[in-house]
PDB file of C-alpha atoms in Angstrom:
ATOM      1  CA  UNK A   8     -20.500   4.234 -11.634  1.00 55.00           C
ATOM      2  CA  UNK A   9     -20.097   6.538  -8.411  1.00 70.00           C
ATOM      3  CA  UNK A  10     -16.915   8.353  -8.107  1.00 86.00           C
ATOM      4  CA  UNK A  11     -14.672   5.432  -6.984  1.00 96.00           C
ATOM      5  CA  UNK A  12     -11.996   5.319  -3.991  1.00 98.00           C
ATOM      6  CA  UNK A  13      -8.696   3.557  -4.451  1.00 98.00           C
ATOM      7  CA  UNK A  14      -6.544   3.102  -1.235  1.00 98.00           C
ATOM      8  CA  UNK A  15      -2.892   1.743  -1.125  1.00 97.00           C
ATOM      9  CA  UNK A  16      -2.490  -1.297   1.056  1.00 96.00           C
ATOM     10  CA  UNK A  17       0.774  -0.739   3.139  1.00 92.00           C
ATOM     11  CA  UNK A  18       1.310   2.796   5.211  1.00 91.00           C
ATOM     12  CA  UNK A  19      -2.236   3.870   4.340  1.00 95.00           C
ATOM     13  CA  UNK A  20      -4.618   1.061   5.741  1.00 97.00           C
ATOM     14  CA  UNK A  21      -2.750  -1.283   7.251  1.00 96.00           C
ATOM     15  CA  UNK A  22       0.311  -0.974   9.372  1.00 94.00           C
ATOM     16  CA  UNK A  23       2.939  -2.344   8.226  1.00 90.00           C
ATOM     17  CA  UNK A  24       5.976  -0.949  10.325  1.00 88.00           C
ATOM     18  CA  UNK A  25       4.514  -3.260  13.286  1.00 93.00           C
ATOM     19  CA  UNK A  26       5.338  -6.637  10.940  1.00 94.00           C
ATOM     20  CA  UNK A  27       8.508  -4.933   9.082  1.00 88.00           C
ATOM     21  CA  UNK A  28      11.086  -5.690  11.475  1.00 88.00           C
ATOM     22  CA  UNK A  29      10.041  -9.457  12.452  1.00 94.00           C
ATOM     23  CA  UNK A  30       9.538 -10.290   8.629  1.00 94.00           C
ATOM     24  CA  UNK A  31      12.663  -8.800   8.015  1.00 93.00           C
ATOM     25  CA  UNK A  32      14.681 -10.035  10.495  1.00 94.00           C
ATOM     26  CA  UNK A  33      13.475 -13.340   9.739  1.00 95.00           C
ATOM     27  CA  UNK A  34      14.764 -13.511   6.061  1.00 95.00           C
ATOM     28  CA  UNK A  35      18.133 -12.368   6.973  1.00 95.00           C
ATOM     29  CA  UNK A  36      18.396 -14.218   9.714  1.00 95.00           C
ATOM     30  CA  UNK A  37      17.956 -17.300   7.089  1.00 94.00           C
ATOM     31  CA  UNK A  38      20.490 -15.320   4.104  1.00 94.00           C
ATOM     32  CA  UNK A  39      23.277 -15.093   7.282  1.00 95.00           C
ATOM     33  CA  UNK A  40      22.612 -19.164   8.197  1.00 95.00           C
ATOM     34  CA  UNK A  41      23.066 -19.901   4.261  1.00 92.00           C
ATOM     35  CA  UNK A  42      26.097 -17.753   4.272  1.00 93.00           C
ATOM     36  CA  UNK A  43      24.374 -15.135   1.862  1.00 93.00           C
ATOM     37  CA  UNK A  44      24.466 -12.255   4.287  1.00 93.00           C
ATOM     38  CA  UNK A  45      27.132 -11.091   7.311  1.00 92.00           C
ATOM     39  CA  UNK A  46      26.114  -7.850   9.084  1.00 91.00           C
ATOM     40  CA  UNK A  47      22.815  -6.168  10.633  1.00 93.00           C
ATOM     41  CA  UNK A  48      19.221  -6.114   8.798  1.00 94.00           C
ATOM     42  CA  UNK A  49      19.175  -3.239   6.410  1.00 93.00           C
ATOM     43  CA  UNK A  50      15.765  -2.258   8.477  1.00 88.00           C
ATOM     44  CA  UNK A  51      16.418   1.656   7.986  1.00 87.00           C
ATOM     45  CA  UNK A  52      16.845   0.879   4.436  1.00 89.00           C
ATOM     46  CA  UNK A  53      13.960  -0.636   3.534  1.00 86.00           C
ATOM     47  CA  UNK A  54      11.983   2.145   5.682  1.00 79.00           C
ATOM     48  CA  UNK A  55      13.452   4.333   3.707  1.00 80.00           C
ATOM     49  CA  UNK A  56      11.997   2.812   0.222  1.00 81.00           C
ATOM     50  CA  UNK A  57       8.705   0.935   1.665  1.00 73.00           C
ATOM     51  CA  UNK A  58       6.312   1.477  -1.272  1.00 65.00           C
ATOM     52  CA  UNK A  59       8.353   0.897  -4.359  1.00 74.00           C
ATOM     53  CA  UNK A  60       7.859  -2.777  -6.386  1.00 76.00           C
ATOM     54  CA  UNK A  61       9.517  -5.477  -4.786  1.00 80.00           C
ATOM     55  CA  UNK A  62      11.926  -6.220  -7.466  1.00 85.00           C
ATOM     56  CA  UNK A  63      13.367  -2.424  -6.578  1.00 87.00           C
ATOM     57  CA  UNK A  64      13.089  -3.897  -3.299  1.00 89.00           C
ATOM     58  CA  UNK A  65      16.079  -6.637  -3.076  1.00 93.00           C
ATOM     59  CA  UNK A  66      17.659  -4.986  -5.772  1.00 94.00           C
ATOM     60  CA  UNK A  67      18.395  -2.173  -3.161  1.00 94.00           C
ATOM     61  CA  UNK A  68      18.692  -3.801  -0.158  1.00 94.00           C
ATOM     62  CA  UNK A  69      20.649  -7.214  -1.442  1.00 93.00           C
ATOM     63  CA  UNK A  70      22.893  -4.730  -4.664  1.00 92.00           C
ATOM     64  CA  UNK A  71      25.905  -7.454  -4.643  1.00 91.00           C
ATOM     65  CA  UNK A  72      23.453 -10.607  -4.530  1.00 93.00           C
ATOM     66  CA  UNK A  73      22.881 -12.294  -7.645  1.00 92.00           C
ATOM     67  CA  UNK A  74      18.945 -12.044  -9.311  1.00 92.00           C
ATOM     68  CA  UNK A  75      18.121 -15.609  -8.494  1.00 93.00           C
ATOM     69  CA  UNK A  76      19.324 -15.339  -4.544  1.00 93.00           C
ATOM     70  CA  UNK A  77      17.429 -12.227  -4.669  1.00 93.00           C
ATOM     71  CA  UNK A  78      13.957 -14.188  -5.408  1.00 92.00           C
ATOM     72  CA  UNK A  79      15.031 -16.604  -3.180  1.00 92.00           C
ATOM     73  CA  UNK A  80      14.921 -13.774  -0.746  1.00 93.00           C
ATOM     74  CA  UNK A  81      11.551 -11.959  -1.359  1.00 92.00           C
ATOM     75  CA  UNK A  82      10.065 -15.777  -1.303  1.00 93.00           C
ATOM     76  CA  UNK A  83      11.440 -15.862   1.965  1.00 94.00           C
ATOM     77  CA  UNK A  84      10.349 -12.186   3.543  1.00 94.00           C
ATOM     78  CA  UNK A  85       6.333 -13.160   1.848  1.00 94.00           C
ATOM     79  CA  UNK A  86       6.128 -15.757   3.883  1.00 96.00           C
ATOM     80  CA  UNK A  87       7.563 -14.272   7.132  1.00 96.00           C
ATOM     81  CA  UNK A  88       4.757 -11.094   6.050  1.00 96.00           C
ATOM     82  CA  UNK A  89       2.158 -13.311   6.326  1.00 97.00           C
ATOM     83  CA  UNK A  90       3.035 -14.949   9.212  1.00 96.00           C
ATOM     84  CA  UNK A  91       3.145 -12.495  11.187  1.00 96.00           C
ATOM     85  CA  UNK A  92      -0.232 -11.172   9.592  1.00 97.00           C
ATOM     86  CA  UNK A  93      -1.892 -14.877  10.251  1.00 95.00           C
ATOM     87  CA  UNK A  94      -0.815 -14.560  13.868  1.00 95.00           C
ATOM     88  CA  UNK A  95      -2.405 -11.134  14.220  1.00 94.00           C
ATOM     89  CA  UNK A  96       0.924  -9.126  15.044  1.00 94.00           C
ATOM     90  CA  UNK A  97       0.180  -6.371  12.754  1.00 94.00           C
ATOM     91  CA  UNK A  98      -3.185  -3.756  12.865  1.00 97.00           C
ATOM     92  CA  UNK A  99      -4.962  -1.924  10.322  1.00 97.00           C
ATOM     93  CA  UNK A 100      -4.694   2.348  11.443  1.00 96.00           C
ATOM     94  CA  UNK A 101      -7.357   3.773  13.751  1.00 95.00           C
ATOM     95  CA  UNK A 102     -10.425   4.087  12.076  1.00 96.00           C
ATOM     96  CA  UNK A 103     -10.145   2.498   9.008  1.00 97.00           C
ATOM     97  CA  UNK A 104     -12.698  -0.438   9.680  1.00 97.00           C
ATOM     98  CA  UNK A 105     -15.323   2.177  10.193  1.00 97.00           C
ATOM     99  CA  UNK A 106     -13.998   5.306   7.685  1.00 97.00           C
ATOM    100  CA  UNK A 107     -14.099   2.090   4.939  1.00 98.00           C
ATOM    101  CA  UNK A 108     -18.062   1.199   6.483  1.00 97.00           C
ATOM    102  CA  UNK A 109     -19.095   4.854   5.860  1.00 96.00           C
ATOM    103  CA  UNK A 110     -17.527   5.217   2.743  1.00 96.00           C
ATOM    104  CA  UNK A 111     -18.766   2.204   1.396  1.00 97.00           C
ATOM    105  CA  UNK A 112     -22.231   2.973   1.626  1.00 95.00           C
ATOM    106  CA  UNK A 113     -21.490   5.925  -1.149  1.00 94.00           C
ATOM    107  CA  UNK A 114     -18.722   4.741  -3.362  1.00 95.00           C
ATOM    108  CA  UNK A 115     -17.239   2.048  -4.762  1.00 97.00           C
ATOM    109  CA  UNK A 116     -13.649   0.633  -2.738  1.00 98.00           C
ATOM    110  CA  UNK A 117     -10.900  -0.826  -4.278  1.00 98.00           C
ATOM    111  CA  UNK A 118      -7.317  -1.571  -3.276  1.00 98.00           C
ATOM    112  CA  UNK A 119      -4.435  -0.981  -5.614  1.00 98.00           C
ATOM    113  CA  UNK A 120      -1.167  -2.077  -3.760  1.00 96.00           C
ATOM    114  CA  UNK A 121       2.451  -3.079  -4.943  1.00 91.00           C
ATOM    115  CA  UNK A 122       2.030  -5.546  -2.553  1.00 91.00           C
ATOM    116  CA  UNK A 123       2.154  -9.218  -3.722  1.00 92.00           C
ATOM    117  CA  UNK A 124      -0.766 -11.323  -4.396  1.00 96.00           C
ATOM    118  CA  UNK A 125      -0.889 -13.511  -1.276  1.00 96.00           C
ATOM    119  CA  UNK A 126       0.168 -11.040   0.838  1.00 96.00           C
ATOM    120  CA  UNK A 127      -2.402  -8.538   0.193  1.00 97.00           C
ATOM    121  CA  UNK A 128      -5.033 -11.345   0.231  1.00 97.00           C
ATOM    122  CA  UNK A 129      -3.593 -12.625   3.820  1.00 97.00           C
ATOM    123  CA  UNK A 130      -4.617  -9.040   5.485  1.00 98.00           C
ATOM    124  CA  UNK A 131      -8.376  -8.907   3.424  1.00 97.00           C
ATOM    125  CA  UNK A 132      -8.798 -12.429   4.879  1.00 97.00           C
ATOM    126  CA  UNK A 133      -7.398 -11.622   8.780  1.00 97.00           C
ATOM    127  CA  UNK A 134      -9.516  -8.198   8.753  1.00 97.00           C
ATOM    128  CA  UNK A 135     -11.968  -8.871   6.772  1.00 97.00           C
ATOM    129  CA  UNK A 136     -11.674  -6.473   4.089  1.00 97.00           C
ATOM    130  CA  UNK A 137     -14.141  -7.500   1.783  1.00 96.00           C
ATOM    131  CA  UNK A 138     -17.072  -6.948   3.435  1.00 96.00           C
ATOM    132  CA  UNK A 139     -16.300  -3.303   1.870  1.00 98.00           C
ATOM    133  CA  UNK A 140     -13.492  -3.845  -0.445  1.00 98.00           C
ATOM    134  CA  UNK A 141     -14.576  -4.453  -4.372  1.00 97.00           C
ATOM    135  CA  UNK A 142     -11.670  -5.686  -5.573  1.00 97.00           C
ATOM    136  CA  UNK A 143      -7.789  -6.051  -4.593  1.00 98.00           C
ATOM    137  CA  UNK A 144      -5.448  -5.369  -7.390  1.00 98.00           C
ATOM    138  CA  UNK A 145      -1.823  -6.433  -7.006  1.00 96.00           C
ATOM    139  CA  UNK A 146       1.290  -4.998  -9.072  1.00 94.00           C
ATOM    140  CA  UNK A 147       1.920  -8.796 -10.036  1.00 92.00           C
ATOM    141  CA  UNK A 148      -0.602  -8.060 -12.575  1.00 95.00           C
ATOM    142  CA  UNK A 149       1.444  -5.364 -14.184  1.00 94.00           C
ATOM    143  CA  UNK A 150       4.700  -6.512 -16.092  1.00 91.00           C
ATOM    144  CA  UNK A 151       5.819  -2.972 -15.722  1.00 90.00           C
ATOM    145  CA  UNK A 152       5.700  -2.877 -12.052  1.00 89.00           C
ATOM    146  CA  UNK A 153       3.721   0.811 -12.241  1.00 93.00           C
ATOM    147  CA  UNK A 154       1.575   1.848  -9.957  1.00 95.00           C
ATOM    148  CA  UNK A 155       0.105   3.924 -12.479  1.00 97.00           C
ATOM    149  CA  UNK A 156      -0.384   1.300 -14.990  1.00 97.00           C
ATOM    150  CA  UNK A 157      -2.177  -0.505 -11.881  1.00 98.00           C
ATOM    151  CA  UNK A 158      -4.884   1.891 -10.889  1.00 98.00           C
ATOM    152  CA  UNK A 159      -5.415   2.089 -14.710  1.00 98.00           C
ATOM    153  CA  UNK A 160      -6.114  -1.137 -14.828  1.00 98.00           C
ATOM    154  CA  UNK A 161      -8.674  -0.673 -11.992  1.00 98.00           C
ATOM    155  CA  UNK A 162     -10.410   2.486 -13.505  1.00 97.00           C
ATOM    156  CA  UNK A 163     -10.671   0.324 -16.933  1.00 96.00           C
ATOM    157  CA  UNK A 164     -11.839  -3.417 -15.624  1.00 96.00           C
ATOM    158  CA  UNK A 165     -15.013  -1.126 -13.578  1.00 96.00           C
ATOM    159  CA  UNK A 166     -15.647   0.894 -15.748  1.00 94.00           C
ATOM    160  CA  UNK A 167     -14.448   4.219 -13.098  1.00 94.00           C
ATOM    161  CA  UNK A 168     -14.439   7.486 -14.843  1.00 91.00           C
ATOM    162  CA  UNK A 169     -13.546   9.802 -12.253  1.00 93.00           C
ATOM    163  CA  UNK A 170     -12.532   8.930  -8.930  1.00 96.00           C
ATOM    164  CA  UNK A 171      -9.844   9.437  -5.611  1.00 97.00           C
ATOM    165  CA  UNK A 172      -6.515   7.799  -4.868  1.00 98.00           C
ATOM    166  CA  UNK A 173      -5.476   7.472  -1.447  1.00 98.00           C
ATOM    167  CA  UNK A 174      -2.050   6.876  -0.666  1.00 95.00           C
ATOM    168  CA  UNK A 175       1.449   7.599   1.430  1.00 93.00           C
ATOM    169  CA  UNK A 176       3.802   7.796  -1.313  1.00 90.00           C
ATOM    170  CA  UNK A 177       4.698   9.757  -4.736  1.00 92.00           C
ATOM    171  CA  UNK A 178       3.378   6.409  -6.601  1.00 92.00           C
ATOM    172  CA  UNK A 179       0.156   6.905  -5.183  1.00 95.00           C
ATOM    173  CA  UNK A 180       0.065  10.659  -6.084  1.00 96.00           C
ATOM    174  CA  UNK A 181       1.708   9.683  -9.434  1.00 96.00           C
ATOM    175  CA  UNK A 182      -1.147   7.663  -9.936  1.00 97.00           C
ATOM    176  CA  UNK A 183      -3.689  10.083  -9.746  1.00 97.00           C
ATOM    177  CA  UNK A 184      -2.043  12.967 -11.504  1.00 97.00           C
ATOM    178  CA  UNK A 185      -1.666   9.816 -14.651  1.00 98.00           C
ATOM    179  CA  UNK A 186      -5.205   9.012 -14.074  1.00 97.00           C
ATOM    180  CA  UNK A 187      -6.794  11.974 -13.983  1.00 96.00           C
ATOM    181  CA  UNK A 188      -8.006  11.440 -10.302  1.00 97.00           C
ATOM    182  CA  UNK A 189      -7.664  13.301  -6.980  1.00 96.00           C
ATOM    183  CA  UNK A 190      -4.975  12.625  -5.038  1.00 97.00           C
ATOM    184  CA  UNK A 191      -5.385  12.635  -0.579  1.00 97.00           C
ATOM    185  CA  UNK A 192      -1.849  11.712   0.891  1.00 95.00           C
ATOM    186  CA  UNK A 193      -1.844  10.286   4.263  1.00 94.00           C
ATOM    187  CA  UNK A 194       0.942  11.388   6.682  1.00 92.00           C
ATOM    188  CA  UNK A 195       1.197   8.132   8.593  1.00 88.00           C
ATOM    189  CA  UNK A 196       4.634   5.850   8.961  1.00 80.00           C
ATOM    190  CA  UNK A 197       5.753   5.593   5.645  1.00 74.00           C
ATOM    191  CA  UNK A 198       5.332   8.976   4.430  1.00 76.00           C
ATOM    192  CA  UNK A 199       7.876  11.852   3.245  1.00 80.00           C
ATOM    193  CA  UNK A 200       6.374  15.338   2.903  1.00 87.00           C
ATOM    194  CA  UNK A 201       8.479  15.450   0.016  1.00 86.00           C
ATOM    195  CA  UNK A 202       6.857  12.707  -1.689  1.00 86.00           C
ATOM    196  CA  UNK A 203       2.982  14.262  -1.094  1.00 90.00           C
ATOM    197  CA  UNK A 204       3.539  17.792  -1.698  1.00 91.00           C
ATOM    198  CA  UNK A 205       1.560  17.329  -4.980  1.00 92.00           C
ATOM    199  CA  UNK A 206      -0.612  15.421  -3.280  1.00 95.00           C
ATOM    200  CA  UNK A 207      -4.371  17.038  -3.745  1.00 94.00           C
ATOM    201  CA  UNK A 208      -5.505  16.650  -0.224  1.00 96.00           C
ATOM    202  CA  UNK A 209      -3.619  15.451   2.428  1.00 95.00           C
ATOM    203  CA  UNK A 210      -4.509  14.025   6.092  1.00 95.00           C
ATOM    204  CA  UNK A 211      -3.342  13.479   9.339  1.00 94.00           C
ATOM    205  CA  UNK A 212      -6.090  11.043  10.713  1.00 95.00           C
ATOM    206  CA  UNK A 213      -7.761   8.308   8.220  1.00 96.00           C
ATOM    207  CA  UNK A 214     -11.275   9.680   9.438  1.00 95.00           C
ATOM    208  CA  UNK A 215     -10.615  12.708   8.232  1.00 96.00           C
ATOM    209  CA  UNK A 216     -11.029  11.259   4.612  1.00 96.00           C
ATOM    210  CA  UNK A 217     -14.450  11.363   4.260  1.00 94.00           C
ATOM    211  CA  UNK A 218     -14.653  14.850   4.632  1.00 93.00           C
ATOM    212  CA  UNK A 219     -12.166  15.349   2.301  1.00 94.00           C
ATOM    213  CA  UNK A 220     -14.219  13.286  -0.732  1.00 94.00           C
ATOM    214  CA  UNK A 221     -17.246  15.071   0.774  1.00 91.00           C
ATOM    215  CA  UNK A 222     -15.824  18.669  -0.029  1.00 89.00           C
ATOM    216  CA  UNK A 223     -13.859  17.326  -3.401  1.00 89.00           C
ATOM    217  CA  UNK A 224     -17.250  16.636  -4.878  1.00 86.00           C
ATOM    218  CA  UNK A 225     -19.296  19.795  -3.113  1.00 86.00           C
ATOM    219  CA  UNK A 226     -16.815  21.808  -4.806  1.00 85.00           C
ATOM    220  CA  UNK A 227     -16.785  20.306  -8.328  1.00 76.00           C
ATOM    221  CA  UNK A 228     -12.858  19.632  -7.512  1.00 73.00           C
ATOM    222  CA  UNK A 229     -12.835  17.195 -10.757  1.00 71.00           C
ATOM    223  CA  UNK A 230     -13.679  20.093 -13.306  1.00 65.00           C
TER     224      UNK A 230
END
């Protein structure tokens, strides 16, 4: 198989920060009517750790809450996510639909998000993903809840031998490094130069990617 691209989902193709605060809002609004939450939305909170496995998720932003109200709670924000995906209030970034047509044509796509199941499945379906996506891979596959682990799994069900990870956050650029794959880092919402300074590559603009994977591979970058 081709050298194979694997994008994150949230921060690197689609834009999450435009559903984050409704979603959000939402399930706390609901935690404050059942009398399981008095204050603001932790919004800047969750900003701050957007990326990391769900679990990590409500165990940060809900510390005091017992594990079962905290399920309750992610139940709660996945359906408000894909509301507000259904009803077309979020976007993917500029030039993704036609970066992901280009790239297509070459390599092999596939997703790798620690996004949930439905959700990831709810912004394929409203955009339309598939038409160049191979396969979505969700972290509710991995017991572990690592990212690493995930892509693995991606690499090892396609038979993907050398290959690019694209990505906003350390996981993503953990993933590579684990994987043996080139790392590109995308500076958009979500991302902390902190977290991509081992990052490979790293872009401003998604259509900048292709040139990136062009010059990896011109240059023998996976010797």
């Amino acid at each position: 198989m081709n050298s194979a691209i694997i994008f994150d989902m949230d921060g690197t193709l689609y834009q999450t920060n435009l559903i984050l605060e409704p979603a959000l809002e939402a399930t706390f609004e609901q935690l404050r009517k059942n009398g399981q939450w008095t204050g603001a939305t932790p919004i800047e909170k969750y900003r701050q750790i957007m990326g990391v496995p769900l679990p990590v998720v409500w165990e940060t932003l809900c510390p005091d809450h017992s594990a079962e109200i905290r399920q309750e709670s992610n139940k709660l924000f996945q359906l408000a996510l894909i509301e507000q995906i259904t009803s077309g209030n979020g976007a993917l970034y500029d030039e993704v639909e036609h970066t992901l047509e280009n790239l297509s044509k070459n390599y092999p796509l596939f997703i790798a998000s620690n996004g949930q199941t439905a959700y990831l499945q709810a912004i394929a379906e409203t955009y339309q993903l598939t038409k160049w996506i191979k396969g979505i891979y969700s972290i509710d596959i991995i017991a572990s809840g690592n990212k690493s682990e995930l892509v693995a799994t991606v690499l090892q069900e396609n038979n993907i031998h050398r290959g690019f990870v694209v990505g906003d956050r350390s996981s993503d650029i953990q993933a590579a490094f684990d994987n043996q794959l080139i790392s590109i880092g995308v500076r958009f919402d979500f991302s902390q130069e902190s977290e991509l300074e081992k990052a490979h590559y790293t872009v401003n603009r998604f259509d900048e990617i292709d040139k990136i994977i062009e010059h990896a591979l011109n240059t023998n970058a996976f010797d």
